[in-house]
mmCIF file of C-alpha atoms in Angstrom:
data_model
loop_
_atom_site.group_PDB
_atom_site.id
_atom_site.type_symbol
_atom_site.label_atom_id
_atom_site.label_comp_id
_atom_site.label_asym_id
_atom_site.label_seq_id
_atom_site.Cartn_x
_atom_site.Cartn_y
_atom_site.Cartn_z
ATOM 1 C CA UNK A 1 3.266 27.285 -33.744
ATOM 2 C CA UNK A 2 5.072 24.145 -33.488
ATOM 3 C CA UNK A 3 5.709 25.064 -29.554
ATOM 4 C CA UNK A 4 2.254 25.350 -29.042
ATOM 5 C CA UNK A 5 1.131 21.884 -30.151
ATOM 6 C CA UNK A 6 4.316 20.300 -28.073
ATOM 7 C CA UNK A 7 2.922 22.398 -25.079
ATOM 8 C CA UNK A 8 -0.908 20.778 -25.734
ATOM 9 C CA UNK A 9 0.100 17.255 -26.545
ATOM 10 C CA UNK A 10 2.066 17.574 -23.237
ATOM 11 C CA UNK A 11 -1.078 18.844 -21.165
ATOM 12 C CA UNK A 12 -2.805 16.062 -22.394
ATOM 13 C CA UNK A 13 -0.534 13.587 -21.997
ATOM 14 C CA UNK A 14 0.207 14.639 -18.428
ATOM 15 C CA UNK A 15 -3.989 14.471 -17.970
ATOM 16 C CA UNK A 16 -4.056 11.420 -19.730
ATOM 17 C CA UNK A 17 -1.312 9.908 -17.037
ATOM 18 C CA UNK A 18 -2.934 11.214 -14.107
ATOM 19 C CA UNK A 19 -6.471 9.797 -15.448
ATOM 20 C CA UNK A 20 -4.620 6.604 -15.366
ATOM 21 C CA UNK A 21 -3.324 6.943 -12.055
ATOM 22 C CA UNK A 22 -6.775 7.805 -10.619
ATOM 23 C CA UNK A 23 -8.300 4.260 -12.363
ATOM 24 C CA UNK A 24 -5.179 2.249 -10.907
ATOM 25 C CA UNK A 25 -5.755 3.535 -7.552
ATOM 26 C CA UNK A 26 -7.661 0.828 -5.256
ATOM 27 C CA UNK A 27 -8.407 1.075 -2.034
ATOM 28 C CA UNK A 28 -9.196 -2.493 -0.959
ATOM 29 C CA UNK A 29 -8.182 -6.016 -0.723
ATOM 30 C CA UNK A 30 -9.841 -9.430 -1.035
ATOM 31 C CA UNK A 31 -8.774 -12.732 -0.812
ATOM 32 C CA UNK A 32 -7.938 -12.688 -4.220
ATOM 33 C CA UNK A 33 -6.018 -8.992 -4.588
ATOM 34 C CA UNK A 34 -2.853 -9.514 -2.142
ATOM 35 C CA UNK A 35 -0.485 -6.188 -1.926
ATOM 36 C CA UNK A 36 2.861 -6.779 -2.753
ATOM 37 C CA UNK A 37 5.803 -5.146 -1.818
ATOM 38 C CA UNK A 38 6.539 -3.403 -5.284
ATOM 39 C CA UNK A 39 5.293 0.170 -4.692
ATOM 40 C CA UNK A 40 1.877 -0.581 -5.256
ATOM 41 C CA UNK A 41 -0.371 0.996 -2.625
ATOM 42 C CA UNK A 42 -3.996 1.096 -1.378
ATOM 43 C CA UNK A 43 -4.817 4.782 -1.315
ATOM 44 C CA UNK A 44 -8.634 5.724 0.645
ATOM 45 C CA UNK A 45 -11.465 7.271 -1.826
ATOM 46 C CA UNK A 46 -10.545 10.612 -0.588
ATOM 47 C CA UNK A 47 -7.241 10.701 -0.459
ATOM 48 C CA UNK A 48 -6.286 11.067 2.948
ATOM 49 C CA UNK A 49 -4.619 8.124 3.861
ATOM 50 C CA UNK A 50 -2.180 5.432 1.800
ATOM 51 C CA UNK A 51 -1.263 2.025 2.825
ATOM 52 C CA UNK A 52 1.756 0.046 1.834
ATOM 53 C CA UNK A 53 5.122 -1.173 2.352
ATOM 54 C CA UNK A 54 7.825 1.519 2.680
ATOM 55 C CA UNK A 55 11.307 1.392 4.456
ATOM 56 C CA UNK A 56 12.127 4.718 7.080
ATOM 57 C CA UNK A 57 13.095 7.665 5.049
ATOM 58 C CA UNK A 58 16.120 8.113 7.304
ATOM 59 C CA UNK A 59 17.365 4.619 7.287
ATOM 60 C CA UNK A 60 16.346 2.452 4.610
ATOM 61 C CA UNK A 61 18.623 -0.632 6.453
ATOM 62 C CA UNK A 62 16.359 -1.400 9.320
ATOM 63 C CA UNK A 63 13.888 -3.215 6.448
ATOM 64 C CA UNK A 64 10.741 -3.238 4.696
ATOM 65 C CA UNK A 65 7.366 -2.413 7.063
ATOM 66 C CA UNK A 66 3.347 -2.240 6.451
ATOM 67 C CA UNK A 67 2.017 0.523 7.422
ATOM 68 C CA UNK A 68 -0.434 3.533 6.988
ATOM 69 C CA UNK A 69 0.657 7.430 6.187
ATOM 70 C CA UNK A 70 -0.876 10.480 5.531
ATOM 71 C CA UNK A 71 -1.309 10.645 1.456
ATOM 72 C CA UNK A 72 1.409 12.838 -0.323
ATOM 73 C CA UNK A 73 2.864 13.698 2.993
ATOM 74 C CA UNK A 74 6.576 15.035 2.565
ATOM 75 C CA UNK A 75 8.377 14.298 4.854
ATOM 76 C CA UNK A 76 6.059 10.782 4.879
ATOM 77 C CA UNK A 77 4.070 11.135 7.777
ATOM 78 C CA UNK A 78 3.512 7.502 8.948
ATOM 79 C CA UNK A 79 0.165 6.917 11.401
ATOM 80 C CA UNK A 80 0.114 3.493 11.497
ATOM 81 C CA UNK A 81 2.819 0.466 11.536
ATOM 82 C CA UNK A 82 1.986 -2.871 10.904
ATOM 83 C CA UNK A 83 5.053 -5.083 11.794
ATOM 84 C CA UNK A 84 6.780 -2.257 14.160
ATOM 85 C CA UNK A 85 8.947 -5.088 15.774
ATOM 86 C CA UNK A 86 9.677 -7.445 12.775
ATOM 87 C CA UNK A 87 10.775 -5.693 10.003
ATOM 88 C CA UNK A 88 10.877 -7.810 7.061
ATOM 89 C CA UNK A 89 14.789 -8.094 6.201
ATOM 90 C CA UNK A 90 16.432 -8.446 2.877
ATOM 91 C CA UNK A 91 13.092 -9.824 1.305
ATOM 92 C CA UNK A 92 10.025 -9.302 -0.520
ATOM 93 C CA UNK A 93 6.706 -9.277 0.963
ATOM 94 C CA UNK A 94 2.780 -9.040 0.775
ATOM 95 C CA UNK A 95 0.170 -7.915 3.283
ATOM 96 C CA UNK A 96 -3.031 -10.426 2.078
ATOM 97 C CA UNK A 97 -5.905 -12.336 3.538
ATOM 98 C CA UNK A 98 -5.620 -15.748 3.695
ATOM 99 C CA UNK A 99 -7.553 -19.013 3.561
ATOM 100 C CA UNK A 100 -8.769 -18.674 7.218
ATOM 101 C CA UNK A 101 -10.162 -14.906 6.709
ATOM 102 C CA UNK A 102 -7.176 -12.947 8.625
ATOM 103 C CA UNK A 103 -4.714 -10.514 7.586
ATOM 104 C CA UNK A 104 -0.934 -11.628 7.024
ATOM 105 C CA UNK A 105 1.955 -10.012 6.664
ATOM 106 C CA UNK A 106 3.954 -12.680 4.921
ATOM 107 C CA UNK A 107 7.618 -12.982 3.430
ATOM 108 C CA UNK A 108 8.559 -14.693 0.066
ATOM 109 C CA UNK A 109 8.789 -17.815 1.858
ATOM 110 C CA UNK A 110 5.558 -17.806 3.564
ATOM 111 C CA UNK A 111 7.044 -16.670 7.181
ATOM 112 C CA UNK A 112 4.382 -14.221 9.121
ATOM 113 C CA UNK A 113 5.723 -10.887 10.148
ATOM 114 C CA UNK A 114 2.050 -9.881 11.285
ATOM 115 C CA UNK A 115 -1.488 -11.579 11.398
ATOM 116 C CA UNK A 116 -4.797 -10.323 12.579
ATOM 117 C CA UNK A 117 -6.940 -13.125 14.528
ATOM 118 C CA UNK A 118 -10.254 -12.597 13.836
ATOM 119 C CA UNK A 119 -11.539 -15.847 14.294
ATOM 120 C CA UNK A 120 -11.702 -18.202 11.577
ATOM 121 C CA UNK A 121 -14.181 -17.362 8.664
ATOM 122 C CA UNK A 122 -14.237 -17.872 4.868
ATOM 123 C CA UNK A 123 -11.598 -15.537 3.567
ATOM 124 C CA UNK A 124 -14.077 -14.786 0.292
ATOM 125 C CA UNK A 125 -16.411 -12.914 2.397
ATOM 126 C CA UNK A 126 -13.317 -10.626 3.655
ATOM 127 C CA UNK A 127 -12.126 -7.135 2.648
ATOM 128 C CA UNK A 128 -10.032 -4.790 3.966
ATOM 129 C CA UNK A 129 -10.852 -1.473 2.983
ATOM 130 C CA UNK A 130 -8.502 1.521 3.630
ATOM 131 C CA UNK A 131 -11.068 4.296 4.815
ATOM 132 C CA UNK A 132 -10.186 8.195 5.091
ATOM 133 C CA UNK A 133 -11.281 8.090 9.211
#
């Protein structure tokens, strides 16, 4: 008996978790919702794509990239690179749009790695959204 309700509080905990995980996932950013480079990701509405910082599976010493990968691909099976030729090195970053309505891949201490250039526009009317096409 006593297995039984460890076995159900467990199935509902593990529901309650992955509930959780489907609220926290996002799959945009606004001027105001940068991604950092701390494992959170932007993952599209149906789950076919995730965007984020990751470091190459068989070398995690070349640095820290942006890029896009097929969702819960194992090995990860990565589509899209943002900063193929300037790996961030030994530092944090974020992927954001800034004041001027572009994309930046910046370092700690504010050095680009990556920028769109869209033109200038008011970053508040600018979203990236990660899409599944």
């Amino acid at each position: 008996m006593q297995s039984t309700s460890i076995s159900l509080s467990f199935l509902l905990l593990v529901a309650l978790v992955d509930n959780l995980q489907s609220c926290l996932a996002r799959d945009t950013i606004t001027f105001n919702s940068l991604l950092p480079d701390d494992g959170t990701t932007l993952i599209s509405s149906g789950k076919r794509f995730e965007l984020g910082f990751f470091s190459p599976e068989d070398n995690a010493n070349t640095g820290r990239y942006v890029g896009i990968w097929y969702y819960n691909s194992s090995p990860r099976t990565v589509v899209w690179i943002a900063n193929r030729d300037a790996p961030l090195l030994h530092v944090s970053g974020y992927f954001a749009i800034v004041e001027d309505g572009n994309l930046k891949l910046l370092d700690g201490k504010g050095a680009s790695y990556f920028h769109t250039n869209l033109g200038s526009s008011s970053a508040v009317n600018r979203t990236l959204k990660l899409l599944d096409s």
